[in-house]
């Protein structure tokens, strides 16, 4: 008899985006002539930078000739890309990372989801609330939690992100073994300062814990005093793994390229307390279960760091950040308290009513779609997420309509 992994039965269906789609479809049926503007999207809207496209094309042409064709590449990624990552994303910002500590992959979703495979099944895990659901669900699948009750899985330590703590929770009183952090944050747009990250690094060192740091939105940090990488914090190499992605920063959501940094001196322990470098185990896992990102895609990613690439990338992030500033400015003027939107492409808005009420109000009265915060966790109730991934004309039109409805 083929038996199920019954942990899958504990999973809650994510109704968030299908609920949104249902309500939007119903609205369209009732008002076929009303045009809807979507400010709920977690996907980019701009095309790949020209530099990436040129490198992509050139690499595809190399595949067309026996002399330059490439078959299986190194599972960890080509050195040409790993070296650029180490140099431009880390060392130039004063963070020590070597090329052989960078594992190129097809997505930060897979990497943040898969990394937990390296750990024992009875470790204690802290997750933020609201949360990017991948951290939670992959640990539920692995059997590290009890059942779902009252909006939460038993067994996790939830880190409440609230207005009081500025949506950047502090370290827990209790011991935990593993902590998921994401800054700049999806969905709240909050960014941790160096002092706040230092507290986490100190905590992890003291507790022999590990921080899984999701920096998928690092490129949106404009304020030079804010950290883009956890390795900007002293001592972080021993206690932190960092995930990055080209998805949101370079428009690679459909092209697929990301990477994970596992420093060679980052440790985990066996039941007898003996220490092992995690690098060895992630390398083993990655080379066993993954066969590398395609050569043309890695060349396209490399182009981000070369010639006119950095400027083209900046132009695209500036474009989204101008939308974010416009949303932030106008919602604030209307009397709404907003987080994010200055070093992150998301705004987290205190709805002054429940999440779905506010969602329905914007949809029905303004024809604008946002994302109800309650869909990201218990602490998301009372908030909505508005995304800056759209074009400025549409954003401006959406804000005009919202102003008519909420401006009294
Ligand atoms: C979009 C996103 C990712 C990136 O996922 P990819 O698989 O690289 O496209 C990772 N983490 C968070 C929080 C995200 O929002």
PDB file of C-alpha atoms and ligand atoms in Angstrom, residues 42 105-112 131-135 182 184-187 214-217 243-248 252-254 256-259 346 385 389, ligand 1:
ATOM      1  CA  UNK A  42       3.690  40.189  -6.569  1.00  0.00           C
ATOM      2  CA  UNK A 105      19.839  28.016  -8.435  1.00  0.00           C
ATOM      3  CA  UNK A 106      16.550  28.362 -10.261  1.00  0.00           C
ATOM      4  CA  UNK A 107      14.827  30.310  -7.519  1.00  0.00           C
ATOM      5  CA  UNK A 108      14.804  31.614  -3.979  1.00  0.00           C
ATOM      6  CA  UNK A 109      11.442  29.943  -3.509  1.00  0.00           C
ATOM      7  CA  UNK A 110      13.018  26.510  -4.046  1.00  0.00           C
ATOM      8  CA  UNK A 111      16.076  27.358  -1.957  1.00  0.00           C
ATOM      9  CA  UNK A 112      14.196  28.812   1.031  1.00  0.00           C
ATOM     10  CA  UNK A 131       5.020  35.632   6.453  1.00  0.00           C
ATOM     11  CA  UNK A 132       6.053  34.501   2.971  1.00  0.00           C
ATOM     12  CA  UNK A 133       4.182  31.150   3.173  1.00  0.00           C
ATOM     13  CA  UNK A 134       7.013  28.996   1.743  1.00  0.00           C
ATOM     14  CA  UNK A 135       8.959  29.013   5.048  1.00  0.00           C
ATOM     15  CA  UNK A 182      13.131  38.478   5.293  1.00  0.00           C
ATOM     16  CA  UNK A 184      13.268  44.103   2.837  1.00  0.00           C
ATOM     17  CA  UNK A 185      10.092  42.280   3.791  1.00  0.00           C
ATOM     18  CA  UNK A 186       7.371  40.744   1.703  1.00  0.00           C
ATOM     19  CA  UNK A 187       4.560  41.573   2.533  1.00  0.00           C
ATOM     20  CA  UNK A 214      15.783  35.990   2.604  1.00  0.00           C
ATOM     21  CA  UNK A 215      17.128  39.053   0.804  1.00  0.00           C
ATOM     22  CA  UNK A 216      15.138  38.669  -2.425  1.00  0.00           C
ATOM     23  CA  UNK A 217      14.448  42.421  -2.363  1.00  0.00           C
ATOM     24  CA  UNK A 243      19.003  33.798  -0.202  1.00  0.00           C
ATOM     25  CA  UNK A 244      18.944  36.177  -3.157  1.00  0.00           C
ATOM     26  CA  UNK A 245      17.027  36.200  -6.400  1.00  0.00           C
ATOM     27  CA  UNK A 246      17.135  38.010  -9.736  1.00  0.00           C
ATOM     28  CA  UNK A 247      13.338  37.674  -9.947  1.00  0.00           C
ATOM     29  CA  UNK A 248      12.161  40.984  -8.546  1.00  0.00           C
ATOM     30  CA  UNK A 252      13.748  37.182 -13.871  1.00  0.00           C
ATOM     31  CA  UNK A 253      10.435  35.839 -12.474  1.00  0.00           C
ATOM     32  CA  UNK A 254       9.821  33.944 -15.720  1.00  0.00           C
ATOM     33  CA  UNK A 256      14.526  31.810 -13.290  1.00  0.00           C
ATOM     34  CA  UNK A 257      17.839  32.521 -11.617  1.00  0.00           C
ATOM     35  CA  UNK A 258      18.729  33.001  -7.971  1.00  0.00           C
ATOM     36  CA  UNK A 259      21.447  32.038  -5.514  1.00  0.00           C
ATOM     37  CA  UNK A 346       5.568  46.851  -1.145  1.00  0.00           C
ATOM     38  CA  UNK A 385      -0.487  45.088   0.848  1.00  0.00           C
ATOM     39  CA  UNK A 389       4.930  46.562  -9.678  1.00  0.00           C
TER      40      UNK A 389
HETATM   41  C1  LIG B   1       9.464  36.660  -4.862  1.00  0.00           C
HETATM   42  C2  LIG B   1      10.116  36.182  -3.637  1.00  0.00           C
HETATM   43  C3  LIG B   1      11.166  35.279  -3.686  1.00  0.00           C
HETATM   44  C4  LIG B   1      11.791  34.915  -5.003  1.00  0.00           C
HETATM   45  O1  LIG B   1      11.402  33.758  -5.518  1.00  0.00           O
HETATM   46  P1  LIG B   1      12.016  33.194  -6.859  1.00  0.00           P
HETATM   47  O2  LIG B   1      11.743  31.731  -6.692  1.00  0.00           O
HETATM   48  O3  LIG B   1      13.489  33.480  -6.891  1.00  0.00           O
HETATM   49  O4  LIG B   1      11.271  33.810  -7.992  1.00  0.00           O
HETATM   50  C5  LIG B   1      11.751  34.856  -2.505  1.00  0.00           C
HETATM   51  N1  LIG B   1      11.325  35.326  -1.323  1.00  0.00           N
HETATM   52  C6  LIG B   1      10.326  36.220  -1.229  1.00  0.00           C
HETATM   53  C7  LIG B   1       9.933  36.739   0.094  1.00  0.00           C
HETATM   54  C8  LIG B   1       9.688  36.674  -2.388  1.00  0.00           C
HETATM   55  O5  LIG B   1       8.700  37.558  -2.300  1.00  0.00           O
END
